[in-house]
mmCIF file with all atom_site columns, C-alpha atoms in Angstrom:
data_model
loop_
_atom_site.group_PDB
_atom_site.id
_atom_site.type_symbol
_atom_site.label_atom_id
_atom_site.label_alt_id
_atom_site.label_comp_id
_atom_site.label_asym_id
_atom_site.label_entity_id
_atom_site.label_seq_id
_atom_site.pdbx_PDB_ins_code
_atom_site.Cartn_x
_atom_site.Cartn_y
_atom_site.Cartn_z
_atom_site.occupancy
_atom_site.B_iso_or_equiv
_atom_site.pdbx_formal_charge
_atom_site.auth_seq_id
_atom_site.auth_comp_id
_atom_site.auth_asym_id
_atom_site.auth_atom_id
_atom_site.pdbx_PDB_model_num
ATOM 1   C CA . MET A 1 1   ? 0.000  0.000  0.000   1.00 0.00 ? 1   MET A CA 1
ATOM 2   C CA . ARG A 1 2   ? 2.836  2.315  0.870   1.00 0.00 ? 2   ARG A CA 1
ATOM 3   C CA . PHE A 1 3   ? 4.475  1.548  -2.453  1.00 0.00 ? 3   PHE A CA 1
ATOM 4   C CA . ILE A 1 4   ? 1.334  2.444  -4.429  1.00 0.00 ? 4   ILE A CA 1
ATOM 5   C CA . ARG A 1 5   ? 0.928  5.666  -2.474  1.00 0.00 ? 5   ARG A CA 1
ATOM 6   C CA . SER A 1 6   ? 4.588  6.594  -3.093  1.00 0.00 ? 6   SER A CA 1
ATOM 7   C CA . MET A 1 7   ? 4.188  5.875  -6.815  1.00 0.00 ? 7   MET A CA 1
ATOM 8   C CA . CYS A 1 8   ? 1.051  8.057  -7.032  1.00 0.00 ? 8   CYS A CA 1
ATOM 9   C CA . ILE A 1 9   ? 2.845  10.927 -5.308  1.00 0.00 ? 9   ILE A CA 1
ATOM 10  C CA . ALA A 1 10  ? 5.888  10.533 -7.572  1.00 0.00 ? 10  ALA A CA 1
ATOM 11  C CA . LEU A 1 11  ? 3.734  10.461 -10.718 1.00 0.00 ? 11  LEU A CA 1
ATOM 12  C CA . SER A 1 12  ? 1.765  13.497 -9.540  1.00 0.00 ? 12  SER A CA 1
ATOM 13  C CA . LEU A 1 13  ? 4.977  15.431 -8.878  1.00 0.00 ? 13  LEU A CA 1
ATOM 14  C CA . ALA A 1 14  ? 6.370  14.441 -12.276 1.00 0.00 ? 14  ALA A CA 1
ATOM 15  C CA . ALA A 1 15  ? 3.165  15.556 -14.028 1.00 0.00 ? 15  ALA A CA 1
ATOM 16  C CA . MET A 1 16  ? 3.184  18.897 -12.185 1.00 0.00 ? 16  MET A CA 1
ATOM 17  C CA . ALA A 1 17  ? 6.847  19.419 -13.083 1.00 0.00 ? 17  ALA A CA 1
ATOM 18  C CA . MET A 1 18  ? 6.148  18.738 -16.750 1.00 0.00 ? 18  MET A CA 1
ATOM 19  C CA . VAL A 1 19  ? 3.221  21.143 -16.821 1.00 0.00 ? 19  VAL A CA 1
ATOM 20  C CA . THR A 1 20  ? 5.054  23.955 -15.023 1.00 0.00 ? 20  THR A CA 1
ATOM 21  C CA . THR A 1 21  ? 8.276  23.631 -17.047 1.00 0.00 ? 21  THR A CA 1
ATOM 22  C CA . GLY A 1 22  ? 6.572  23.586 -20.415 1.00 0.00 ? 22  GLY A CA 1
ATOM 23  C CA . CYS A 1 23  ? 7.421  20.009 -21.296 1.00 0.00 ? 23  CYS A CA 1
ATOM 24  C CA . LEU A 1 24  ? 3.968  19.592 -22.765 1.00 0.00 ? 24  LEU A CA 1
ATOM 25  C CA . GLU A 1 25  ? 4.495  22.512 -25.177 1.00 0.00 ? 25  GLU A CA 1
ATOM 26  C CA . ASP A 1 26  ? 4.236  21.931 -28.909 1.00 0.00 ? 26  ASP A CA 1
ATOM 27  C CA . LEU A 1 27  ? 7.626  20.473 -29.738 1.00 0.00 ? 27  LEU A CA 1
ATOM 28  C CA . ASN A 1 28  ? 6.852  20.465 -33.463 1.00 0.00 ? 28  ASN A CA 1
ATOM 29  C CA . PRO A 1 29  ? 6.109  24.118 -34.221 1.00 0.00 ? 29  PRO A CA 1
ATOM 30  C CA . ASP A 1 30  ? 5.449  25.194 -37.777 1.00 0.00 ? 30  ASP A CA 1
ATOM 31  C CA . SER A 1 31  ? 7.165  28.063 -39.514 1.00 0.00 ? 31  SER A CA 1
ATOM 32  C CA . LYS A 1 32  ? 3.997  30.111 -39.955 1.00 0.00 ? 32  LYS A CA 1
ATOM 33  C CA . ASP A 1 33  ? 4.620  33.842 -39.537 1.00 0.00 ? 33  ASP A CA 1
ATOM 34  C CA . ILE A 1 34  ? 2.433  34.962 -36.616 1.00 0.00 ? 34  ILE A CA 1
ATOM 35  C CA . ARG A 1 35  ? 3.093  38.680 -37.003 1.00 0.00 ? 35  ARG A CA 1
ATOM 36  C CA . THR A 1 36  ? 0.150  40.911 -37.889 1.00 0.00 ? 36  THR A CA 1
ATOM 37  C CA . ASP A 1 37  ? -0.432 41.780 -41.541 1.00 0.00 ? 37  ASP A CA 1
ATOM 38  C CA . THR A 1 38  ? 0.149  45.462 -40.820 1.00 0.00 ? 38  THR A CA 1
ATOM 39  C CA . SER A 1 39  ? 3.785  44.870 -39.924 1.00 0.00 ? 39  SER A CA 1
ATOM 40  C CA . THR A 1 40  ? 5.105  42.301 -42.366 1.00 0.00 ? 40  THR A CA 1
ATOM 41  C CA . GLY A 1 41  ? 5.058  43.985 -45.755 1.00 0.00 ? 41  GLY A CA 1
ATOM 42  C CA . GLY A 1 42  ? 5.390  41.719 -48.731 1.00 0.00 ? 42  GLY A CA 1
ATOM 43  C CA . GLY A 1 43  ? 2.763  41.188 -51.406 1.00 0.00 ? 43  GLY A CA 1
ATOM 44  C CA . ASN A 1 44  ? -0.022 43.165 -49.785 1.00 0.00 ? 44  ASN A CA 1
ATOM 45  C CA . ALA A 1 45  ? 2.174  46.255 -49.246 1.00 0.00 ? 45  ALA A CA 1
ATOM 46  C CA . THR A 1 46  ? 0.639  47.478 -46.014 1.00 0.00 ? 46  THR A CA 1
ATOM 47  C CA . PRO A 1 47  ? 1.092  51.149 -45.147 1.00 0.00 ? 47  PRO A CA 1
ATOM 48  C CA . ALA A 1 48  ? 3.523  52.113 -42.402 1.00 0.00 ? 48  ALA A CA 1
ATOM 49  C CA . ALA A 1 49  ? 2.278  54.334 -39.600 1.00 0.00 ? 49  ALA A CA 1
ATOM 50  C CA . ASP A 1 50  ? 4.113  57.648 -39.478 1.00 0.00 ? 50  ASP A CA 1
ATOM 51  C CA . PHE A 1 51  ? 6.556  58.050 -36.597 1.00 0.00 ? 51  PHE A CA 1
ATOM 52  C CA . ILE A 1 52  ? 8.792  60.693 -35.084 1.00 0.00 ? 52  ILE A CA 1
ATOM 53  C CA . GLU A 1 53  ? 11.969 59.577 -33.331 1.00 0.00 ? 53  GLU A CA 1
ATOM 54  C CA . LEU A 1 54  ? 15.043 61.327 -31.974 1.00 0.00 ? 54  LEU A CA 1
ATOM 55  C CA . SER A 1 55  ? 18.419 60.528 -33.519 1.00 0.00 ? 55  SER A CA 1
ATOM 56  C CA . THR A 1 56  ? 21.680 60.284 -31.607 1.00 0.00 ? 56  THR A CA 1
ATOM 57  C CA . GLU A 1 57  ? 22.566 63.684 -33.084 1.00 0.00 ? 57  GLU A CA 1
ATOM 58  C CA . SER A 1 58  ? 19.432 65.107 -31.361 1.00 0.00 ? 58  SER A CA 1
ATOM 59  C CA . GLU A 1 59  ? 17.758 65.503 -34.742 1.00 0.00 ? 59  GLU A CA 1
ATOM 60  C CA . THR A 1 60  ? 14.021 64.810 -35.018 1.00 0.00 ? 60  THR A CA 1
ATOM 61  C CA . ILE A 1 61  ? 13.406 62.203 -37.720 1.00 0.00 ? 61  ILE A CA 1
ATOM 62  C CA . GLN A 1 62  ? 9.884  61.802 -39.113 1.00 0.00 ? 62  GLN A CA 1
ATOM 63  C CA . LEU A 1 63  ? 9.088  58.965 -41.514 1.00 0.00 ? 63  LEU A CA 1
ATOM 64  C CA . SER A 1 64  ? 6.776  61.022 -43.749 1.00 0.00 ? 64  SER A CA 1
ATOM 65  C CA . THR A 1 65  ? 9.431  63.732 -44.166 1.00 0.00 ? 65  THR A CA 1
ATOM 66  C CA . GLU A 1 66  ? 12.112 61.175 -45.029 1.00 0.00 ? 66  GLU A CA 1
ATOM 67  C CA . LEU A 1 67  ? 9.816  59.641 -47.653 1.00 0.00 ? 67  LEU A CA 1
ATOM 68  C CA . LEU A 1 68  ? 9.320  63.038 -49.320 1.00 0.00 ? 68  LEU A CA 1
ATOM 69  C CA . ASN A 1 69  ? 13.048 63.303 -50.031 1.00 0.00 ? 69  ASN A CA 1
ATOM 70  C CA . ASN A 1 70  ? 13.914 59.664 -50.785 1.00 0.00 ? 70  ASN A CA 1
ATOM 71  C CA . ASN A 1 71  ? 12.618 56.708 -52.796 1.00 0.00 ? 71  ASN A CA 1
ATOM 72  C CA . GLY A 1 72  ? 12.415 54.727 -49.586 1.00 0.00 ? 72  GLY A CA 1
ATOM 73  C CA . VAL A 1 73  ? 13.563 54.233 -46.019 1.00 0.00 ? 73  VAL A CA 1
ATOM 74  C CA . VAL A 1 74  ? 15.427 51.235 -44.612 1.00 0.00 ? 74  VAL A CA 1
ATOM 75  C CA . LEU A 1 75  ? 15.207 50.594 -40.872 1.00 0.00 ? 75  LEU A CA 1
ATOM 76  C CA . TYR A 1 76  ? 17.730 48.175 -39.366 1.00 0.00 ? 76  TYR A CA 1
ATOM 77  C CA . PHE A 1 77  ? 17.135 47.155 -35.725 1.00 0.00 ? 77  PHE A CA 1
ATOM 78  C CA . THR A 1 78  ? 20.401 46.663 -33.829 1.00 0.00 ? 78  THR A CA 1
ATOM 79  C CA . MET A 1 79  ? 21.562 45.437 -30.434 1.00 0.00 ? 79  MET A CA 1
ATOM 80  C CA . TRP A 1 80  ? 25.205 46.308 -31.217 1.00 0.00 ? 80  TRP A CA 1
ATOM 81  C CA . CYS A 1 81  ? 26.088 42.601 -31.025 1.00 0.00 ? 81  CYS A CA 1
ATOM 82  C CA . PRO A 1 82  ? 28.538 40.753 -33.328 1.00 0.00 ? 82  PRO A CA 1
ATOM 83  C CA . ILE A 1 83  ? 25.719 39.571 -35.617 1.00 0.00 ? 83  ILE A CA 1
ATOM 84  C CA . CYS A 1 84  ? 24.341 43.107 -35.924 1.00 0.00 ? 84  CYS A CA 1
ATOM 85  C CA . ASP A 1 85  ? 27.858 44.384 -36.576 1.00 0.00 ? 85  ASP A CA 1
ATOM 86  C CA . SER A 1 86  ? 28.230 41.868 -39.391 1.00 0.00 ? 86  SER A CA 1
ATOM 87  C CA . HIS A 1 87  ? 24.885 42.916 -40.900 1.00 0.00 ? 87  HIS A CA 1
ATOM 88  C CA . MET A 1 88  ? 25.611 46.650 -40.606 1.00 0.00 ? 88  MET A CA 1
ATOM 89  C CA . SER A 1 89  ? 29.105 46.203 -42.011 1.00 0.00 ? 89  SER A CA 1
ATOM 90  C CA . HIS A 1 90  ? 27.619 44.383 -45.002 1.00 0.00 ? 90  HIS A CA 1
ATOM 91  C CA . LEU A 1 91  ? 24.990 47.116 -45.331 1.00 0.00 ? 91  LEU A CA 1
ATOM 92  C CA . ARG A 1 92  ? 27.653 49.829 -45.292 1.00 0.00 ? 92  ARG A CA 1
ATOM 93  C CA . ASN A 1 93  ? 30.048 48.049 -47.677 1.00 0.00 ? 93  ASN A CA 1
ATOM 94  C CA . ASN A 1 94  ? 27.631 46.460 -50.157 1.00 0.00 ? 94  ASN A CA 1
ATOM 95  C CA . VAL A 1 95  ? 24.316 48.291 -50.118 1.00 0.00 ? 95  VAL A CA 1
ATOM 96  C CA . VAL A 1 96  ? 24.374 51.966 -49.114 1.00 0.00 ? 96  VAL A CA 1
ATOM 97  C CA . ASP A 1 97  ? 26.524 53.265 -51.988 1.00 0.00 ? 97  ASP A CA 1
ATOM 98  C CA . ASN A 1 98  ? 24.552 51.276 -54.576 1.00 0.00 ? 98  ASN A CA 1
ATOM 99  C CA . TYR A 1 99  ? 21.165 52.670 -53.499 1.00 0.00 ? 99  TYR A CA 1
ATOM 100 C CA . GLN A 1 100 ? 21.820 56.292 -52.625 1.00 0.00 ? 100 GLN A CA 1
ATOM 101 C CA . ASN A 1 101 ? 18.215 57.351 -53.181 1.00 0.00 ? 101 ASN A CA 1
ATOM 102 C CA . VAL A 1 102 ? 17.233 55.498 -49.998 1.00 0.00 ? 102 VAL A CA 1
ATOM 103 C CA . ARG A 1 103 ? 17.516 56.754 -46.399 1.00 0.00 ? 103 ARG A CA 1
ATOM 104 C CA . TYR A 1 104 ? 19.180 54.254 -44.046 1.00 0.00 ? 104 TYR A CA 1
ATOM 105 C CA . LEU A 1 105 ? 18.238 54.496 -40.377 1.00 0.00 ? 105 LEU A CA 1
ATOM 106 C CA . ILE A 1 106 ? 19.697 52.258 -37.686 1.00 0.00 ? 106 ILE A CA 1
ATOM 107 C CA . VAL A 1 107 ? 17.304 51.690 -34.772 1.00 0.00 ? 107 VAL A CA 1
ATOM 108 C CA . ASP A 1 108 ? 18.927 51.188 -31.355 1.00 0.00 ? 108 ASP A CA 1
ATOM 109 C CA . TYR A 1 109 ? 16.267 49.749 -29.084 1.00 0.00 ? 109 TYR A CA 1
ATOM 110 C CA . VAL A 1 110 ? 18.515 48.471 -26.281 1.00 0.00 ? 110 VAL A CA 1
ATOM 111 C CA . SER A 1 111 ? 20.686 51.353 -25.072 1.00 0.00 ? 111 SER A CA 1
ATOM 112 C CA . GLY A 1 112 ? 17.924 53.133 -23.169 1.00 0.00 ? 112 GLY A CA 1
ATOM 113 C CA . SER A 1 113 ? 18.769 56.772 -23.883 1.00 0.00 ? 113 SER A CA 1
ATOM 114 C CA . VAL A 1 114 ? 19.995 59.047 -26.656 1.00 0.00 ? 114 VAL A CA 1
ATOM 115 C CA . ALA A 1 115 ? 23.364 59.492 -24.908 1.00 0.00 ? 115 ALA A CA 1
ATOM 116 C CA . GLN A 1 116 ? 23.877 55.742 -24.482 1.00 0.00 ? 116 GLN A CA 1
ATOM 117 C CA . SER A 1 117 ? 22.804 55.123 -28.083 1.00 0.00 ? 117 SER A CA 1
ATOM 118 C CA . ARG A 1 118 ? 25.321 57.702 -29.305 1.00 0.00 ? 118 ARG A CA 1
ATOM 119 C CA . ASN A 1 119 ? 28.053 56.103 -27.205 1.00 0.00 ? 119 ASN A CA 1
ATOM 120 C CA . SER A 1 120 ? 27.240 52.657 -28.651 1.00 0.00 ? 120 SER A CA 1
ATOM 121 C CA . GLN A 1 121 ? 27.107 54.083 -32.162 1.00 0.00 ? 121 GLN A CA 1
ATOM 122 C CA . VAL A 1 122 ? 30.517 55.754 -31.956 1.00 0.00 ? 122 VAL A CA 1
ATOM 123 C CA . SER A 1 123 ? 32.268 52.962 -30.037 1.00 0.00 ? 123 SER A CA 1
ATOM 124 C CA . ASN A 1 124 ? 31.070 50.404 -32.599 1.00 0.00 ? 124 ASN A CA 1
ATOM 125 C CA . GLY A 1 125 ? 32.275 52.480 -35.557 1.00 0.00 ? 125 GLY A CA 1
ATOM 126 C CA . TYR A 1 126 ? 28.967 53.631 -37.001 1.00 0.00 ? 126 TYR A CA 1
ATOM 127 C CA . ALA A 1 127 ? 29.213 57.392 -36.481 1.00 0.00 ? 127 ALA A CA 1
ATOM 128 C CA . SER A 1 128 ? 28.461 57.942 -40.186 1.00 0.00 ? 128 SER A CA 1
ATOM 129 C CA . PHE A 1 129 ? 25.021 56.293 -39.915 1.00 0.00 ? 129 PHE A CA 1
ATOM 130 C CA . THR A 1 130 ? 21.905 58.002 -38.624 1.00 0.00 ? 130 THR A CA 1
ATOM 131 C CA . VAL A 1 131 ? 20.889 56.109 -35.495 1.00 0.00 ? 131 VAL A CA 1
ATOM 132 C CA . LEU A 1 132 ? 17.453 56.433 -33.939 1.00 0.00 ? 132 LEU A CA 1
ATOM 133 C CA . ALA A 1 133 ? 17.300 56.043 -30.163 1.00 0.00 ? 133 ALA A CA 1
ATOM 134 C CA . ASP A 1 134 ? 14.149 53.958 -29.678 1.00 0.00 ? 134 ASP A CA 1
ATOM 135 C CA . SER A 1 135 ? 14.272 54.329 -25.892 1.00 0.00 ? 135 SER A CA 1
ATOM 136 C CA . ASP A 1 136 ? 10.563 53.627 -25.411 1.00 0.00 ? 136 ASP A CA 1
ATOM 137 C CA . GLN A 1 137 ? 10.688 50.745 -27.928 1.00 0.00 ? 137 GLN A CA 1
ATOM 138 C CA . SER A 1 138 ? 7.798  52.217 -29.923 1.00 0.00 ? 138 SER A CA 1
ATOM 139 C CA . LEU A 1 139 ? 9.405  51.318 -33.258 1.00 0.00 ? 139 LEU A CA 1
ATOM 140 C CA . ILE A 1 140 ? 10.183 47.781 -32.195 1.00 0.00 ? 140 ILE A CA 1
ATOM 141 C CA . GLU A 1 141 ? 6.518  47.387 -31.257 1.00 0.00 ? 141 GLU A CA 1
ATOM 142 C CA . GLN A 1 142 ? 5.212  49.147 -34.369 1.00 0.00 ? 142 GLN A CA 1
ATOM 143 C CA . PHE A 1 143 ? 7.132  46.845 -36.702 1.00 0.00 ? 143 PHE A CA 1
ATOM 144 C CA . ASN A 1 144 ? 7.146  43.729 -34.475 1.00 0.00 ? 144 ASN A CA 1
ATOM 145 C CA . ALA A 1 145 ? 10.902 43.837 -34.852 1.00 0.00 ? 145 ALA A CA 1
ATOM 146 C CA . THR A 1 146 ? 13.783 42.190 -33.074 1.00 0.00 ? 146 THR A CA 1
ATOM 147 C CA . MET A 1 147 ? 17.551 41.991 -33.494 1.00 0.00 ? 147 MET A CA 1
ATOM 148 C CA . GLY A 1 148 ? 18.462 42.106 -37.187 1.00 0.00 ? 148 GLY A CA 1
ATOM 149 C CA . THR A 1 149 ? 14.993 42.990 -38.444 1.00 0.00 ? 149 THR A CA 1
ATOM 150 C CA . THR A 1 150 ? 15.191 45.023 -41.623 1.00 0.00 ? 150 THR A CA 1
ATOM 151 C CA . VAL A 1 151 ? 12.202 47.064 -42.783 1.00 0.00 ? 151 VAL A CA 1
ATOM 152 C CA . VAL A 1 152 ? 11.911 48.719 -46.198 1.00 0.00 ? 152 VAL A CA 1
ATOM 153 C CA . ILE A 1 153 ? 9.252  51.389 -46.715 1.00 0.00 ? 153 ILE A CA 1
ATOM 154 C CA . ASP A 1 154 ? 8.756  52.869 -50.194 1.00 0.00 ? 154 ASP A CA 1
ATOM 155 C CA . ASP A 1 155 ? 7.961  56.505 -51.000 1.00 0.00 ? 155 ASP A CA 1
ATOM 156 C CA . GLN A 1 156 ? 4.250  55.629 -51.129 1.00 0.00 ? 156 GLN A CA 1
ATOM 157 C CA . ASN A 1 157 ? 4.521  54.625 -47.453 1.00 0.00 ? 157 ASN A CA 1
ATOM 158 C CA . ASN A 1 158 ? 4.145  50.900 -48.162 1.00 0.00 ? 158 ASN A CA 1
ATOM 159 C CA . ILE A 1 159 ? 6.071  48.304 -46.171 1.00 0.00 ? 159 ILE A CA 1
ATOM 160 C CA . LEU A 1 160 ? 7.815  46.238 -48.839 1.00 0.00 ? 160 LEU A CA 1
ATOM 161 C CA . MET A 1 161 ? 9.911  44.115 -46.486 1.00 0.00 ? 161 MET A CA 1
ATOM 162 C CA . ASN A 1 162 ? 9.968  43.298 -42.789 1.00 0.00 ? 162 ASN A CA 1
ATOM 163 C CA . GLU A 1 163 ? 12.268 40.379 -42.067 1.00 0.00 ? 163 GLU A CA 1
ATOM 164 C CA . ASP A 1 164 ? 15.694 39.372 -40.804 1.00 0.00 ? 164 ASP A CA 1
ATOM 165 C CA . TYR A 1 165 ? 18.691 40.806 -42.673 1.00 0.00 ? 165 TYR A CA 1
ATOM 166 C CA . LYS A 1 166 ? 20.304 37.371 -43.145 1.00 0.00 ? 166 LYS A CA 1
ATOM 167 C CA . ASN A 1 167 ? 22.820 37.892 -45.977 1.00 0.00 ? 167 ASN A CA 1
ATOM 168 C CA . GLY A 1 168 ? 21.244 41.071 -47.387 1.00 0.00 ? 168 GLY A CA 1
ATOM 169 C CA . ALA A 1 169 ? 20.099 39.413 -50.630 1.00 0.00 ? 169 ALA A CA 1
ATOM 170 C CA . ARG A 1 170 ? 16.392 40.014 -49.985 1.00 0.00 ? 170 ARG A CA 1
ATOM 171 C CA . LEU A 1 171 ? 17.095 43.646 -49.052 1.00 0.00 ? 171 LEU A CA 1
ATOM 172 C CA . ILE A 1 172 ? 18.976 44.204 -52.320 1.00 0.00 ? 172 ILE A CA 1
ATOM 173 C CA . GLU A 1 173 ? 16.153 42.534 -54.249 1.00 0.00 ? 173 GLU A CA 1
ATOM 174 C CA . VAL A 1 174 ? 13.614 44.904 -52.683 1.00 0.00 ? 174 VAL A CA 1
ATOM 175 C CA . LEU A 1 175 ? 15.825 47.973 -53.142 1.00 0.00 ? 175 LEU A CA 1
ATOM 176 C CA . GLU A 1 176 ? 16.122 47.154 -56.855 1.00 0.00 ? 176 GLU A CA 1
ATOM 177 C CA . THR A 1 177 ? 12.373 47.797 -57.162 1.00 0.00 ? 177 THR A CA 1
ATOM 178 C CA . LEU A 1 178 ? 12.872 51.342 -55.833 1.00 0.00 ? 178 LEU A CA 1
ATOM 179 C CA . GLN A 1 179 ? 15.279 52.370 -58.622 1.00 0.00 ? 179 GLN A CA 1
#
């Protein structure tokens, strides 16, 4: 009897541990994009909501104003990590000079303040880029972004791309349509 009682307690504890640690989660997730349609871009070309953000140079940047003067805007969301450095280096060396009619804005959503963003920008070697200090993380929420997310908005205010930078090939493909 004691053995049965001990087994029931052990099984109950094991079941509770599995439930509380997520062991019963879906271990075969699909690759379906669960972002909202208003943030992903692509074929439906959803409009981007206008925003105003402060740059590390204390300049007010407004999306609608940038779109008046350029064929598009590229937003790159950075954490100043080695992967982001690789992406931004590739962007600087292989993309920016080939698509000069586009405004490139780096979005720092981790530093917490304009001063800290500027410090990260300069210490990582990106003083020549315009960096937006997304201290309140409004842009990261607006575009459902994360580290390495790259957003392309055309001059008609349509989101053409909202995905990870990867090797930059998709970005170049989208920028070709803005020529």
